[in-house]
Each structure stands twice: as C-alpha cells, then as structure tokens.
mmCIF file of C-alpha atoms in Angstrom:
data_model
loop_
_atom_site.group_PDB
_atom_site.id
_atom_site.type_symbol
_atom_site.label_atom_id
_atom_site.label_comp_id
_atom_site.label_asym_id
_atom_site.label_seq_id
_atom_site.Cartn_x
_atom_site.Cartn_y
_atom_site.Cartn_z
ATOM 1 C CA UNK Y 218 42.466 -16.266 -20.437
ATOM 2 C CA UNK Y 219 41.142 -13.099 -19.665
ATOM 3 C CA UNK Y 220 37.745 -14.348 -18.491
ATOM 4 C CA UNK Y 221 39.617 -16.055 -15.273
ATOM 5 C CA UNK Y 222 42.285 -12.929 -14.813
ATOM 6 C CA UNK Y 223 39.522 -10.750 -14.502
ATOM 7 C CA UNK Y 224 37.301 -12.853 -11.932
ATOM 8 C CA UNK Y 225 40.650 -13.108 -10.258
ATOM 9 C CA UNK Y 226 40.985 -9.228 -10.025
ATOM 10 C CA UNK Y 227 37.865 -9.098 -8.984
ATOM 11 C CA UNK Y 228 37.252 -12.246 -6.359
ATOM 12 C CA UNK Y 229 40.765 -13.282 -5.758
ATOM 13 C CA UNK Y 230 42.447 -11.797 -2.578
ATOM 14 C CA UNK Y 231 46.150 -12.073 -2.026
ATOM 15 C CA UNK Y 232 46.744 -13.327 1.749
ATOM 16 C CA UNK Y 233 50.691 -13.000 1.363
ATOM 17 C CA UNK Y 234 52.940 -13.269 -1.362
ATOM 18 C CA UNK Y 235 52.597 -16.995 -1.761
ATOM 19 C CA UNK Y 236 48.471 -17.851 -1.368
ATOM 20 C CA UNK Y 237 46.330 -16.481 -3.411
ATOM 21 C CA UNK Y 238 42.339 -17.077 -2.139
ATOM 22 C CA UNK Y 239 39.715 -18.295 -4.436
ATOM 23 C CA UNK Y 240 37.332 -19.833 -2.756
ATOM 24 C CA UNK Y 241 34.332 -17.800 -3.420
ATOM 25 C CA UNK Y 242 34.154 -19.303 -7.225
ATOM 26 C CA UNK Y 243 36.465 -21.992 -7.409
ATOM 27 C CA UNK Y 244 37.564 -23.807 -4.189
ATOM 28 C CA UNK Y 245 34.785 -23.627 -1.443
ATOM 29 C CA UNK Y 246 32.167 -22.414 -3.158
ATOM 30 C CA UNK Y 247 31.938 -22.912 -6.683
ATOM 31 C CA UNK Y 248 30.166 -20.733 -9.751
ATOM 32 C CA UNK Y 249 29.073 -23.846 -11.808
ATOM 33 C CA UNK Y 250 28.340 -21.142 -15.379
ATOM 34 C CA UNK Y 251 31.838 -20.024 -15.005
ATOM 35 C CA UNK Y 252 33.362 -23.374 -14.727
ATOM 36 C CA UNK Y 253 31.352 -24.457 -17.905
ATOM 37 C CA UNK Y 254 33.347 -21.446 -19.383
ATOM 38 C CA UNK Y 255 36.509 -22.665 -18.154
ATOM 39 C CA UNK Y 256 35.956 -26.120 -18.956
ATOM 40 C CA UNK Y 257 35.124 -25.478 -22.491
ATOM 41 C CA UNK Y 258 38.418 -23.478 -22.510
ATOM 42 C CA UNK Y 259 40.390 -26.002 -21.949
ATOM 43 C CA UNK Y 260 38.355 -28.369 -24.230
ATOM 44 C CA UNK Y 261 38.373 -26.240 -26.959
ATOM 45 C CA UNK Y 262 42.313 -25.873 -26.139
ATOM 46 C CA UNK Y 263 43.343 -29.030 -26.722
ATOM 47 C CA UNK Y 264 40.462 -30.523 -28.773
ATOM 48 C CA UNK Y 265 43.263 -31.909 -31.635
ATOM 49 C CA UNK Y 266 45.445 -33.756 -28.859
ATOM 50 C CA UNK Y 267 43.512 -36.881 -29.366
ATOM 51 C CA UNK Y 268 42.542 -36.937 -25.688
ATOM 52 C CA UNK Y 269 41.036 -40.050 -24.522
ATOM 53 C CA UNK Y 270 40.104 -39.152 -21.005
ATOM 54 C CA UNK Y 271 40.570 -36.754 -18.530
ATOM 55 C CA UNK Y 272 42.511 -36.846 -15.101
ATOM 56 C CA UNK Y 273 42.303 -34.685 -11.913
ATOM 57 C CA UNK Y 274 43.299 -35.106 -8.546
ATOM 58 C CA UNK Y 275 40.630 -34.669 -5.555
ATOM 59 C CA UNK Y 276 39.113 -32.622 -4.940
ATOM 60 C CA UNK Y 277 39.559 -29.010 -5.764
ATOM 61 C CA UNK Y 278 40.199 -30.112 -9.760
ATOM 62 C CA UNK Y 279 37.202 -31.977 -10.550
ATOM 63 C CA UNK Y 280 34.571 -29.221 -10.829
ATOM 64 C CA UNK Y 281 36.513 -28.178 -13.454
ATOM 65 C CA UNK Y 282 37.768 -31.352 -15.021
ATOM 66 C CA UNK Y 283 34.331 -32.533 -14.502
ATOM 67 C CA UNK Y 284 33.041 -29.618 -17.738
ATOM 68 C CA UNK Y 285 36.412 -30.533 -19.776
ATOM 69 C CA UNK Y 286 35.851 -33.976 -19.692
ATOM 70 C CA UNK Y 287 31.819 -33.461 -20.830
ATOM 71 C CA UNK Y 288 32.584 -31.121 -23.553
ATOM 72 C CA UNK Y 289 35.843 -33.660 -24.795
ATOM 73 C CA UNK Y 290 32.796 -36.442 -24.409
ATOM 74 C CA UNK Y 291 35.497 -38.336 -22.393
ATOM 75 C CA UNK Y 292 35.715 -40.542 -18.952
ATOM 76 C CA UNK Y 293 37.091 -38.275 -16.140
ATOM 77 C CA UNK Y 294 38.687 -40.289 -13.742
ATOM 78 C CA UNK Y 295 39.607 -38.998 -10.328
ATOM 79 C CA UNK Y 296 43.106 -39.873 -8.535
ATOM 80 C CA UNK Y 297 42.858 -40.192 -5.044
ATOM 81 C CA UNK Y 298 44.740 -39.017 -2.267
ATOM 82 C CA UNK Y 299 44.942 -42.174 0.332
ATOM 83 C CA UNK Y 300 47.130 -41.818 3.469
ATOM 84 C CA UNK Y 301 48.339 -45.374 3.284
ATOM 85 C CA UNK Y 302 49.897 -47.449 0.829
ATOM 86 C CA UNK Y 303 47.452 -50.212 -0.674
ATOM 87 C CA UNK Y 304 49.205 -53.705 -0.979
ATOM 88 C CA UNK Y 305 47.013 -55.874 -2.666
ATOM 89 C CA UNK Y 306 47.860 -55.083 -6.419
ATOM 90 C CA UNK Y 307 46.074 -53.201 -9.263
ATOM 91 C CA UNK Y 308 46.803 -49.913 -8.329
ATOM 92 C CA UNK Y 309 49.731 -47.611 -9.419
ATOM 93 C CA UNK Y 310 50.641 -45.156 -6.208
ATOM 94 C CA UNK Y 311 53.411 -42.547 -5.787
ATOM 95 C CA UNK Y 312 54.073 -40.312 -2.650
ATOM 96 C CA UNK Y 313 53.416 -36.822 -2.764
ATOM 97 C CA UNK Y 314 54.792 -34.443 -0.527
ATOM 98 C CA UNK Y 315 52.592 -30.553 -0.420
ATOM 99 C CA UNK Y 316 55.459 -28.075 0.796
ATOM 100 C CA UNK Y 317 52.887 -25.725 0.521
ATOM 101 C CA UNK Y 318 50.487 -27.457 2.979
ATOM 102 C CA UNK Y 319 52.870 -29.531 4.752
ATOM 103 C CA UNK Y 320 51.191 -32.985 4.241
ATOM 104 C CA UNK Y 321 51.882 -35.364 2.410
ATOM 105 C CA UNK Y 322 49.440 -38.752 0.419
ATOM 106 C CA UNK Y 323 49.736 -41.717 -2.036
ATOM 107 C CA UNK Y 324 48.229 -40.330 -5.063
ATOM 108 C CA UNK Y 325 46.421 -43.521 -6.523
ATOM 109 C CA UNK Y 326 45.081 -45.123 -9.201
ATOM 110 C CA UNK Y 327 43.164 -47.950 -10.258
ATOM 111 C CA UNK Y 328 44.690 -49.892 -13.240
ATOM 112 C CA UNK Y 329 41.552 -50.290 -14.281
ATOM 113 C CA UNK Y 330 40.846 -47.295 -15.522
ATOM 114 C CA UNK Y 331 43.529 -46.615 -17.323
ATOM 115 C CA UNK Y 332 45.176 -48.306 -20.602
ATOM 116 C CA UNK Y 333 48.665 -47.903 -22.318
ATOM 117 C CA UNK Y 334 46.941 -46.761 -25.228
ATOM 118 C CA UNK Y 335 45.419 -43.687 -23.386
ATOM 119 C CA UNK Y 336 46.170 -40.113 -24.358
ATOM 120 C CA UNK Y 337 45.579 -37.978 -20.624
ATOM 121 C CA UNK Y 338 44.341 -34.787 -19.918
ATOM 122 C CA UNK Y 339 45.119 -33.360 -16.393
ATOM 123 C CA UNK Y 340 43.480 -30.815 -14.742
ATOM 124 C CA UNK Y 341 43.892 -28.734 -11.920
ATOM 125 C CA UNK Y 342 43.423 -25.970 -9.962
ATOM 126 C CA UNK Y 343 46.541 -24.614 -9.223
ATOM 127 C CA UNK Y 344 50.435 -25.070 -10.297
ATOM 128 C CA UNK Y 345 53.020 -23.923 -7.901
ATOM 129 C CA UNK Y 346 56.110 -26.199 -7.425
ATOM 130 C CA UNK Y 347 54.094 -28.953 -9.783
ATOM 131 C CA UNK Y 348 54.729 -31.667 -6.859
ATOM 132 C CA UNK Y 349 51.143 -33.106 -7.628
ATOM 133 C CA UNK Y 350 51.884 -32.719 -11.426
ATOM 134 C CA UNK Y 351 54.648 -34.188 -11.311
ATOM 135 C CA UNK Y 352 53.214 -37.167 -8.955
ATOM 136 C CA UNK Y 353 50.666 -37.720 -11.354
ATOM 137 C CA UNK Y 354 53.111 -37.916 -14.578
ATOM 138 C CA UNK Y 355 54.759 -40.514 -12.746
ATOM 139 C CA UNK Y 356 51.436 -42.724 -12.454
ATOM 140 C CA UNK Y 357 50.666 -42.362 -15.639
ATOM 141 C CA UNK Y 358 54.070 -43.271 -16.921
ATOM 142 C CA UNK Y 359 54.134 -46.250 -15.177
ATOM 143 C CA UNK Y 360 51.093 -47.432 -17.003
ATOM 144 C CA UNK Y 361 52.726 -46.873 -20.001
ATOM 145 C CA UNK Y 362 50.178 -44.245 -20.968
ATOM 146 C CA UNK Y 363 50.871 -40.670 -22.347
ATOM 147 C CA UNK Y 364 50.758 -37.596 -20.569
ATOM 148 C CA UNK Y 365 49.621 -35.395 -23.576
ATOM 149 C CA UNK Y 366 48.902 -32.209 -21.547
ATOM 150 C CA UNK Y 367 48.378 -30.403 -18.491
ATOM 151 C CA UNK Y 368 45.438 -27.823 -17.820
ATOM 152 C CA UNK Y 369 45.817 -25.474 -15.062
ATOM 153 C CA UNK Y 370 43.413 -22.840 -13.966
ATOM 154 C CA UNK Y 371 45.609 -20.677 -11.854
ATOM 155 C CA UNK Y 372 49.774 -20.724 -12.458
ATOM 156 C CA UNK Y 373 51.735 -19.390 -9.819
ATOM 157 C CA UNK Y 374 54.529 -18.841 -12.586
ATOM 158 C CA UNK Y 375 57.210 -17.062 -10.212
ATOM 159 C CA UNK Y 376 57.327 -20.986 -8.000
ATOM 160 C CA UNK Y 377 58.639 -23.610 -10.540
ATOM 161 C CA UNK Y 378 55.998 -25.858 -11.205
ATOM 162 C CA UNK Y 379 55.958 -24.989 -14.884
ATOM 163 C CA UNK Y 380 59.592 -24.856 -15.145
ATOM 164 C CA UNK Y 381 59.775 -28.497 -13.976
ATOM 165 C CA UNK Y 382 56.802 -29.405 -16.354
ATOM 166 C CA UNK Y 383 58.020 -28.243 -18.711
ATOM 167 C CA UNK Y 384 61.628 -29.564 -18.580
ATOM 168 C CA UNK Y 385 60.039 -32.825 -18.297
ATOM 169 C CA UNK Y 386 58.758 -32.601 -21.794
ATOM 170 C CA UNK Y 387 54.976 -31.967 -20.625
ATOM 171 C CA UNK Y 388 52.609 -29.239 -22.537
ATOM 172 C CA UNK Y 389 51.478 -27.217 -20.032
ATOM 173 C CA UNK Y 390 48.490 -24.064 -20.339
ATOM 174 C CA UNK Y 391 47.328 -22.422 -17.617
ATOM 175 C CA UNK Y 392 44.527 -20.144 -17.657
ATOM 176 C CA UNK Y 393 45.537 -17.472 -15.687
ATOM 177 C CA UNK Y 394 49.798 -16.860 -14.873
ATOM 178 C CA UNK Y 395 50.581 -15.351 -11.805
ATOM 179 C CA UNK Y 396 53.892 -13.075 -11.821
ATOM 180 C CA UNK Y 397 53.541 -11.753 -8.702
ATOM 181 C CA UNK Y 398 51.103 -11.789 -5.141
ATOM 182 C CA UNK Y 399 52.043 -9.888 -2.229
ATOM 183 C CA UNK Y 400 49.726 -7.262 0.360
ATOM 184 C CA UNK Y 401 46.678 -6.578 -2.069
ATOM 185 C CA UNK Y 402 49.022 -7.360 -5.125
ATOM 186 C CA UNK Y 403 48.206 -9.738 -7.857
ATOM 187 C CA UNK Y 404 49.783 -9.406 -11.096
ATOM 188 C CA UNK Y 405 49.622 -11.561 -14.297
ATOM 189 C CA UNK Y 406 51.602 -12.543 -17.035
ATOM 190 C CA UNK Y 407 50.785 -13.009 -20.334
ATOM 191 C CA UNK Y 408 50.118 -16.134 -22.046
ATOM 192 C CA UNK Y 409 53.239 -16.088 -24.344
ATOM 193 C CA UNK Y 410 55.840 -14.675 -21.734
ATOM 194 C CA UNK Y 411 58.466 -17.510 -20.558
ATOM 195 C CA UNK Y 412 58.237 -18.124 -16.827
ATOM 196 C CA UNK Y 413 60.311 -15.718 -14.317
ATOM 197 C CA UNK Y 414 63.346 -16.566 -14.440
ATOM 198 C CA UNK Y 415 65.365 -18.196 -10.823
ATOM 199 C CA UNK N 115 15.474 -44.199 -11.416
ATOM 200 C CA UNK N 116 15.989 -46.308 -13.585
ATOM 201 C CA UNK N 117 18.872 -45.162 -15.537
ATOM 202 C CA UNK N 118 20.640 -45.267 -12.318
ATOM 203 C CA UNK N 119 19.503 -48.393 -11.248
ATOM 204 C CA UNK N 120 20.161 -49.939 -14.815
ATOM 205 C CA UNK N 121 23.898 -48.765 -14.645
ATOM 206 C CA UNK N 122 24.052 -50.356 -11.416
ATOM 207 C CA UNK N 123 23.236 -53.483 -12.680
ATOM 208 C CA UNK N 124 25.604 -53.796 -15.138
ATOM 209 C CA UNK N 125 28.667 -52.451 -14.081
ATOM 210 C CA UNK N 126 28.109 -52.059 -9.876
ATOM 211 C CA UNK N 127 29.916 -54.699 -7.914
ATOM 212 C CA UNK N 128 28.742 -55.811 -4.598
ATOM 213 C CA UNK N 129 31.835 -56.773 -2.658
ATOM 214 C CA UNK N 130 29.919 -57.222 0.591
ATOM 215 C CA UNK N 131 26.801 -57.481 2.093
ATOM 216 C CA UNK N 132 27.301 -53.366 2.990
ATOM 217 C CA UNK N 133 29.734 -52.800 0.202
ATOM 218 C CA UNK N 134 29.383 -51.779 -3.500
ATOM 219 C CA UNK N 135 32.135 -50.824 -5.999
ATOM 220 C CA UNK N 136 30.638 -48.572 -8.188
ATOM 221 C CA UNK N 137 34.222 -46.519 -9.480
ATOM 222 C CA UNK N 138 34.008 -47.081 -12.718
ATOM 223 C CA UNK N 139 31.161 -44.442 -13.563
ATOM 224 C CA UNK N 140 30.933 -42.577 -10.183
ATOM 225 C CA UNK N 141 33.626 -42.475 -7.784
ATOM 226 C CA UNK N 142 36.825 -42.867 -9.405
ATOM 227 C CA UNK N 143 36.459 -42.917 -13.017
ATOM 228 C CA UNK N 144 33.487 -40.691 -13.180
ATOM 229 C CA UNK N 145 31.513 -40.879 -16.680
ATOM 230 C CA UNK N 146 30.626 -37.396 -17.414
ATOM 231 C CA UNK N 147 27.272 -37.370 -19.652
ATOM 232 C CA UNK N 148 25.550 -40.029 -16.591
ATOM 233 C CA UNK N 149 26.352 -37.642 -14.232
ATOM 234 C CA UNK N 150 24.975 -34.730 -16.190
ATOM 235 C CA UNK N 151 21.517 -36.565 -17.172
ATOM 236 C CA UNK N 152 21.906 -37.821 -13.029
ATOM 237 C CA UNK N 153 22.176 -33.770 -12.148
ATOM 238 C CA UNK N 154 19.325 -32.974 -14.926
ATOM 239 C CA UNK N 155 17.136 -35.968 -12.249
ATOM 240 C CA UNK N 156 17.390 -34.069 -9.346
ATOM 241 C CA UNK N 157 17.281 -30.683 -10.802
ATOM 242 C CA UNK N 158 14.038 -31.395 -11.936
ATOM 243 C CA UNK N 159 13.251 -33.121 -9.052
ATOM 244 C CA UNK N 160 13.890 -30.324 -6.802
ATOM 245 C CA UNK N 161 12.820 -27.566 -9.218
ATOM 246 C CA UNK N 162 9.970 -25.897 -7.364
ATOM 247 C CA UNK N 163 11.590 -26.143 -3.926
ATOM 248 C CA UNK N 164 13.011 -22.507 -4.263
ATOM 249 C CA UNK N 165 17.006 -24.002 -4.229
ATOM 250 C CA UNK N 166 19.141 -21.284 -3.777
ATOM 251 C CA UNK N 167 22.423 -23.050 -3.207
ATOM 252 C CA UNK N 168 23.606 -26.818 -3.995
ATOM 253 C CA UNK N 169 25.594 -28.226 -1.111
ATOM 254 C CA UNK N 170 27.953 -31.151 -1.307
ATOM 255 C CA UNK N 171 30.638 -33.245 0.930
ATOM 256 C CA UNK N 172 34.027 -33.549 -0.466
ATOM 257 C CA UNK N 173 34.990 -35.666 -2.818
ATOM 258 C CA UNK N 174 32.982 -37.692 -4.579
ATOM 259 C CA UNK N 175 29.982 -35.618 -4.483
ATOM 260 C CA UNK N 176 31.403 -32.866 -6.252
ATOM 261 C CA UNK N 177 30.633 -34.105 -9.922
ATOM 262 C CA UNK N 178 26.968 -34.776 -9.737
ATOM 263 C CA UNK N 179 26.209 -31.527 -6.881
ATOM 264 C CA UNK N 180 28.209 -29.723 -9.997
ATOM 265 C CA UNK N 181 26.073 -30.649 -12.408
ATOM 266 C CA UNK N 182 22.457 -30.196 -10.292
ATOM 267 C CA UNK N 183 24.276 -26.691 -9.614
ATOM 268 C CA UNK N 184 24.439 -26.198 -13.209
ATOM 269 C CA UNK N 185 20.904 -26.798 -14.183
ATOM 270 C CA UNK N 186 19.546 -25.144 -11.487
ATOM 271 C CA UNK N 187 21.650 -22.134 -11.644
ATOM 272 C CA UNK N 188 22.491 -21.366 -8.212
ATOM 273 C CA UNK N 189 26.181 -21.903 -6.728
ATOM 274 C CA UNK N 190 27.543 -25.118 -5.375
ATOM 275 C CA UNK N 191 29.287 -25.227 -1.999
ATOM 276 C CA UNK N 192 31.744 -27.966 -0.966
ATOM 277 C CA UNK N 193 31.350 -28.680 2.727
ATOM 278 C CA UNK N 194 35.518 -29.716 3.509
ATOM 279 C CA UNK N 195 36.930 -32.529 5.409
ATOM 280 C CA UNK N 196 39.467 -31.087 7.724
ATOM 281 C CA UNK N 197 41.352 -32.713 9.995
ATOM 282 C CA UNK N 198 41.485 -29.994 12.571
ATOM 283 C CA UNK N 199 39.579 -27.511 14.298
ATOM 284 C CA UNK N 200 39.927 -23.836 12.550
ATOM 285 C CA UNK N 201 40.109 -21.513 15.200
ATOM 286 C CA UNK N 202 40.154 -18.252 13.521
ATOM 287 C CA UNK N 203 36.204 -17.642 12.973
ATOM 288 C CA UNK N 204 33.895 -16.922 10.255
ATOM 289 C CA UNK N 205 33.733 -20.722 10.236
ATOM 290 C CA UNK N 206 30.854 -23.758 11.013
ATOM 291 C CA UNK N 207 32.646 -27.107 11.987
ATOM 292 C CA UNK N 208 30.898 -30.194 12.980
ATOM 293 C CA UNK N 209 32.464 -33.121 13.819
ATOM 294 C CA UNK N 210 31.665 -36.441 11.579
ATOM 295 C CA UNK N 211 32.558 -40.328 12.208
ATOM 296 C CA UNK N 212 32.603 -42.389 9.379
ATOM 297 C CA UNK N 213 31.449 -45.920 10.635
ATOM 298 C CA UNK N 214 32.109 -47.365 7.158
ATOM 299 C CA UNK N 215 35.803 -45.770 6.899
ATOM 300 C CA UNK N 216 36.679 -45.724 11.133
ATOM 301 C CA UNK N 217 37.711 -42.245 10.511
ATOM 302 C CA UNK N 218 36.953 -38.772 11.544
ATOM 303 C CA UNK N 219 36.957 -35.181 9.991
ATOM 304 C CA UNK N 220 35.263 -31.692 11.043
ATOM 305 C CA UNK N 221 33.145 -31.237 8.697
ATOM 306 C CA UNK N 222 34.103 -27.190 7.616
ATOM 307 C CA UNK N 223 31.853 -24.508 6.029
ATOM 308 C CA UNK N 224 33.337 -20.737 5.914
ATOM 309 C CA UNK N 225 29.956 -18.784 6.907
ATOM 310 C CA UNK N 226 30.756 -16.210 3.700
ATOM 311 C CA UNK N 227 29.549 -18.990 1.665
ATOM 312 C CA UNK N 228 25.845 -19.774 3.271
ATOM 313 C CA UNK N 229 23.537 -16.933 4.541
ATOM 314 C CA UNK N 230 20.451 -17.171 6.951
ATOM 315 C CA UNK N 231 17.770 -16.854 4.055
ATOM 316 C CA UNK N 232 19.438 -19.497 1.745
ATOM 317 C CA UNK N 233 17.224 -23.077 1.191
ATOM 318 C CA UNK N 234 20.191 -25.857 0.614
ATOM 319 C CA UNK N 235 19.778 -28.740 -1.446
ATOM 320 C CA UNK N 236 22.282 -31.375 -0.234
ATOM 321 C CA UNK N 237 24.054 -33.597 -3.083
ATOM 322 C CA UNK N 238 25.784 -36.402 -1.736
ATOM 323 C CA UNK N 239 26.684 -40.118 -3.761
ATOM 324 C CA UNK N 240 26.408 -42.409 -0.709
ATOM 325 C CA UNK N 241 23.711 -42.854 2.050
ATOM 326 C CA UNK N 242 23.962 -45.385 4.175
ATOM 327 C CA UNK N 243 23.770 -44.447 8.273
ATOM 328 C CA UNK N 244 23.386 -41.377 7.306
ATOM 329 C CA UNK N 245 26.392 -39.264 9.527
ATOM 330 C CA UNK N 246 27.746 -37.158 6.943
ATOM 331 C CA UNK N 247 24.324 -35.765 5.901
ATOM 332 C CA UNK N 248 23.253 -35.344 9.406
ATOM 333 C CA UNK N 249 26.660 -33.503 10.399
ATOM 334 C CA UNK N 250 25.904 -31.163 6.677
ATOM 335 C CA UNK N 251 22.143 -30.175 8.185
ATOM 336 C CA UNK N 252 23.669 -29.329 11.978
ATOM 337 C CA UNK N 253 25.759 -26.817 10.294
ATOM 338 C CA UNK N 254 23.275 -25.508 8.042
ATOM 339 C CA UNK N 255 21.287 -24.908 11.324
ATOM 340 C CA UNK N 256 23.912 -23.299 12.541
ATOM 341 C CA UNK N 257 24.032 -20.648 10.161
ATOM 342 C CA UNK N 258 19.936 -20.076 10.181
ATOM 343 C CA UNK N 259 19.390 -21.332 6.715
ATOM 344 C CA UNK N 260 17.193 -24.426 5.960
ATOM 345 C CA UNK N 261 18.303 -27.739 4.279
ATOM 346 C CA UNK N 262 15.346 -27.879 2.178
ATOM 347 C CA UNK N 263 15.638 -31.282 0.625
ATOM 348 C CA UNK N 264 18.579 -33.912 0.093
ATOM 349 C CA UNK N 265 19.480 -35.610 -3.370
ATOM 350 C CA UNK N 266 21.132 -39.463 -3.067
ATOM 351 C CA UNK N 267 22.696 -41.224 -5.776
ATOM 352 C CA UNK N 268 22.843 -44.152 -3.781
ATOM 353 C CA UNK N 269 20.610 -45.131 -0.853
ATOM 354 C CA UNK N 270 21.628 -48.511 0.899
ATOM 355 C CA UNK N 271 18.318 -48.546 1.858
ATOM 356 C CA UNK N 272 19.051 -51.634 4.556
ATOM 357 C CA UNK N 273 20.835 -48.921 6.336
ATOM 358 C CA UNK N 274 19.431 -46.615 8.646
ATOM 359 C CA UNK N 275 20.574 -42.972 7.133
ATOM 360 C CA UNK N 276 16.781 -42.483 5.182
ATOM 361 C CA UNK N 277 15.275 -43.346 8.723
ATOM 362 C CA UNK N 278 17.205 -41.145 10.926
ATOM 363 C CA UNK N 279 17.075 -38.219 8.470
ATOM 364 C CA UNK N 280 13.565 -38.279 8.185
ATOM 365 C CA UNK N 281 12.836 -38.797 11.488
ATOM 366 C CA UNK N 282 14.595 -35.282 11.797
ATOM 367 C CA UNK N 283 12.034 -33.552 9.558
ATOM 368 C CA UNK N 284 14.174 -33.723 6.132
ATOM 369 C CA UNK N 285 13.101 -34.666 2.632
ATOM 370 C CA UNK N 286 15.412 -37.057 0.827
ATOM 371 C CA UNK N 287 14.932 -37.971 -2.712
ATOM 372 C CA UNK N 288 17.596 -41.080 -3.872
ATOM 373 C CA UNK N 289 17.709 -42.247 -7.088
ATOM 374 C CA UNK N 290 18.664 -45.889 -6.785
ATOM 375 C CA UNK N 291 17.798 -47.870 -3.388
ATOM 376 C CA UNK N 292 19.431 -50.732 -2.434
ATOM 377 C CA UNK N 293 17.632 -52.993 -0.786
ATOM 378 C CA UNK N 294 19.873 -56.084 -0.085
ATOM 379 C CA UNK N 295 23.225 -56.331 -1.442
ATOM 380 C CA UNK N 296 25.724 -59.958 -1.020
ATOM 381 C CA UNK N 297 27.457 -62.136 -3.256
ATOM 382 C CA UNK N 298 26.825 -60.435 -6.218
ATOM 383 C CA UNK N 299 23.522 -59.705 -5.640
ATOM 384 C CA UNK N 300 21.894 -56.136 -5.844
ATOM 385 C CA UNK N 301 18.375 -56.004 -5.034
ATOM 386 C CA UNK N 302 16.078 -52.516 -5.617
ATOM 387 C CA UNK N 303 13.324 -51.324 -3.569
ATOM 388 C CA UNK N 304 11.138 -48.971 -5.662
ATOM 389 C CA UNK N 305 10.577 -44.928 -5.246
ATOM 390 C CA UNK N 306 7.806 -45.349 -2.889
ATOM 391 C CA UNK N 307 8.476 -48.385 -0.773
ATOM 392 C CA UNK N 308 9.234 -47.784 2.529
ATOM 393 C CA UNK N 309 12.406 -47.884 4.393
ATOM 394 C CA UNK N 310 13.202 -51.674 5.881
ATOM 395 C CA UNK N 311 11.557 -51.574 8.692
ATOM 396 C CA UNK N 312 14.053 -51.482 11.828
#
C-alpha cells in the first residue's frame, strides 16, 4: 500500500537493522485521518471474507482496528495482555513470549465475546516473528472460531512471522513489507513478492 | 448523556459497590459506531476550546480519544505505561499508583510529541480517584502546554477523582456519572449535580 510505504519513507526512522520507529503517526502519537485511510484499506481488503468481528491485541493495534472494525460495521474486541493466569473460568489464555522485547503475557480473552460461529479479523501493527499472531490463532482456535485473516500494517518480511502464518494456513496482508532496515536504510517489497527466503 | 447512560443500563454490570463491568461495548469488546457517536459527544463538547492535540492513557482509552481525534482533526497522543524509568531523555515520566489495580507504571510521554503552545484535551474511559488523570496533567505541565479540559466516559462520581481535579483548576466534562453502584444497582447523578459531597 503505497499510502503507508511512503509515510514510512518519510516518518519512519530505522534505529538498527531490526526496529523500525513509527511513533510519530502510528505508535505514540497517532494521525487519526491516516488511520481512517488505513482502516478502510483493510476493510475494503477483505470486505467478501464474511467477517463478523474484528480482533487486536492492546494496545498499539486498536487505533487501527478500531477504523476497520467501523467501516466492516463490526464489534472490535480487544485481547488483553494480563501478567497472570486467571483461574476462575470463561476465559481462553495462551502465553506469549516477545523475543523482540524480552517480556512475556497471557494474551486473554473473554468467552463471551466470542462464538464458534465467528469469522475473525486480526489486526496489528507490526509482524516480525508472528509470536503474538500466532498466540492469538491459538485463542481463537480453541473457541472453535475461524481465523479468516490477518491485517498487518507494517511486515518485517526478512523475520518469519509471515512464513509461519502462512504455513499455518492463515491469509495474511500487510500494508507495507519490509525487505530490509539497517543505518538510515528501509527498503520494501512488493505486495506480490514471496517472503525472503532463510 | 444519555446514550451513554442508556447503554449502561442495559448491558453495564455492577460487580461491586466500586466495580462495573462494562467490556462488552467499551473495554474489551469495544462496539465501534457507540464509540464514534461517544467521540462525536465530546468533540462537540470541546469544540470551541481551541484543542490542538487529544491525549489518552493506554489501553482502553485509545478507541474513544481516536475517535474525538478524528472529529476534531488534531492528532491523538497515547501517554504509555512503562514499567521503568527511560533514562535516555527527550522524555516526561510521572509516576502513577493505581489504587483500584495495586499496581504501578511511569506514566511516559516522548516530548517530540507535545510542544509548549499545545492545549490538550485528555480522553480517558474511567474516573474514579482520579490518579491517572492527575499524573497525565503533571506531565503536561512539565512540558509548558495546558490541559485545557478532560473528557470521561465514566465518572464514579462517589469517588473523589472530579473533586481533586477540579480543585486543581481543570475542567472535566463526563458523560455518564455514577452515583451509587451495589448489587446490581447503577444509580445516575445528572450533568449539573454536584460531586457527593466529601
């Protein structure tokens, strides 16, 4: 999606070869007009997936999830990141370990608010080994939902996030591909090429 | 407001005399079209007060500050909860205790993101003793801008947040007030009733 790349080119600054900064539109502080934009991206994206409500885990992903899930005229529903596991019932939880940040949460869910019948959205900000993807697949498996697509903003596609994804049978479009960061570096791929190869 | 208040009513839950559920439209499933006619509120509400940025505490702020952003056309900023002091510059940090949780965060703000001459409008879900907001104004004093007024969802108005922020000089507009809340009971005070007196 050009509209992102070129925000990225513009905003984005590469602090090493692995973290790419964003927080001037996206993260921190937040350009609501260009999220719309993004939002109905995604919403126009997967508009014939029969999409019955969108999911996004806190809290960088529900800006934009927030304008998917109002131009899909679907319930957005937030999963948590709790440090402790919570024993009395109705909730599905699974451990997630961030290499990237070093830290690690129970993503969770309230049965409540989701049924086996549901078709899911997720969104988020970034994919880069697709631990929190991944984390939230396994939630919404165990529900007995469907995990009928995953919307990223910003793919770091040389890490294997999509690669796992993907082998997992999941859909996944990203809005802007990453091939490569490094010292004032940040190159994209295009929307069709496979992911680098390991 | 009564749309607010209405929603409340029918799908709120108080599960304490200080505690009500209210995930199913606001904080964990979030229903998108409330929270845009909730954002439309306060950006009419706030409309002549010369907004130049919409502040809000991560996470379940983001969706309604997003959508006030949105109408009012000015960028959102999320104030972060981070564990630990940042130590390279360029940053506000505050410290915040959450009486209701028994936790603690610093409350973070990278000073790119807020500039002397801005006027802040804080977003926030929740007010009830009021420590989050108080630690969001400290750090927008820091920087030499001016909190300018304060949007509530929620107001447990039996609390003393309203009280201690106004004491301090700020504006707070909420746009349901709890007045009592117990075994599923939720009692409103209207706009213009005062706070329970102390």
């Amino acid at each position: 999606m050009k509209l992102l790349e070129e925000r990225i080119r513009k905003e984005g600054k590469a602090l090493s070869e692995s973290v790419l900064k964003v927080d001037s539109f996206i993260n921190h502080q937040v350009d609501p007009e260009f999220m719309d934009l993004l939002g109905k991206d995604f919403a126009e994206h997967f508009k014939d997936y029969g999409i019955t409500k969108v999911f996004t885990i806190e809290s960088s992903g529900i800006a934009p999830a927030m304008m998917v899930a109002k131009y899909l005229q679907v319930p957005m529903v937030i999963l948590k990141k709790q440090t402790s596991k919570i024993l009395n019932g109705n909730v599905y939880q699974t451990r997630i370990t961030s290499f990237t940040k070093g830290t690690s949460y129970e993503l969770t869910l309230f049965s409540d608010y989701i049924q086996s019948d549901d078709k899911i959205l997720l969104i988020d900000d970034f994919l880069a080994n697709g631990e929190a993807a991944t984390g939230a697949s396994r939630l919404i498996e165990q529900s007995g939902a469907e995990l009928a697509g995953i919307g990223i903003l910003i793919e770091k596609s040389f890490q294997n996030g999509r690669k796992r994804l993907e082998d997992a049978g999941y859909y996944v479009y990203s809005q802007a591909r990453i091939r490569k960061l490094g010292n004032g570096v940040i190159e994209f791929l295009s929307d069709d090429e496979p992911v680098i190869s390991e």
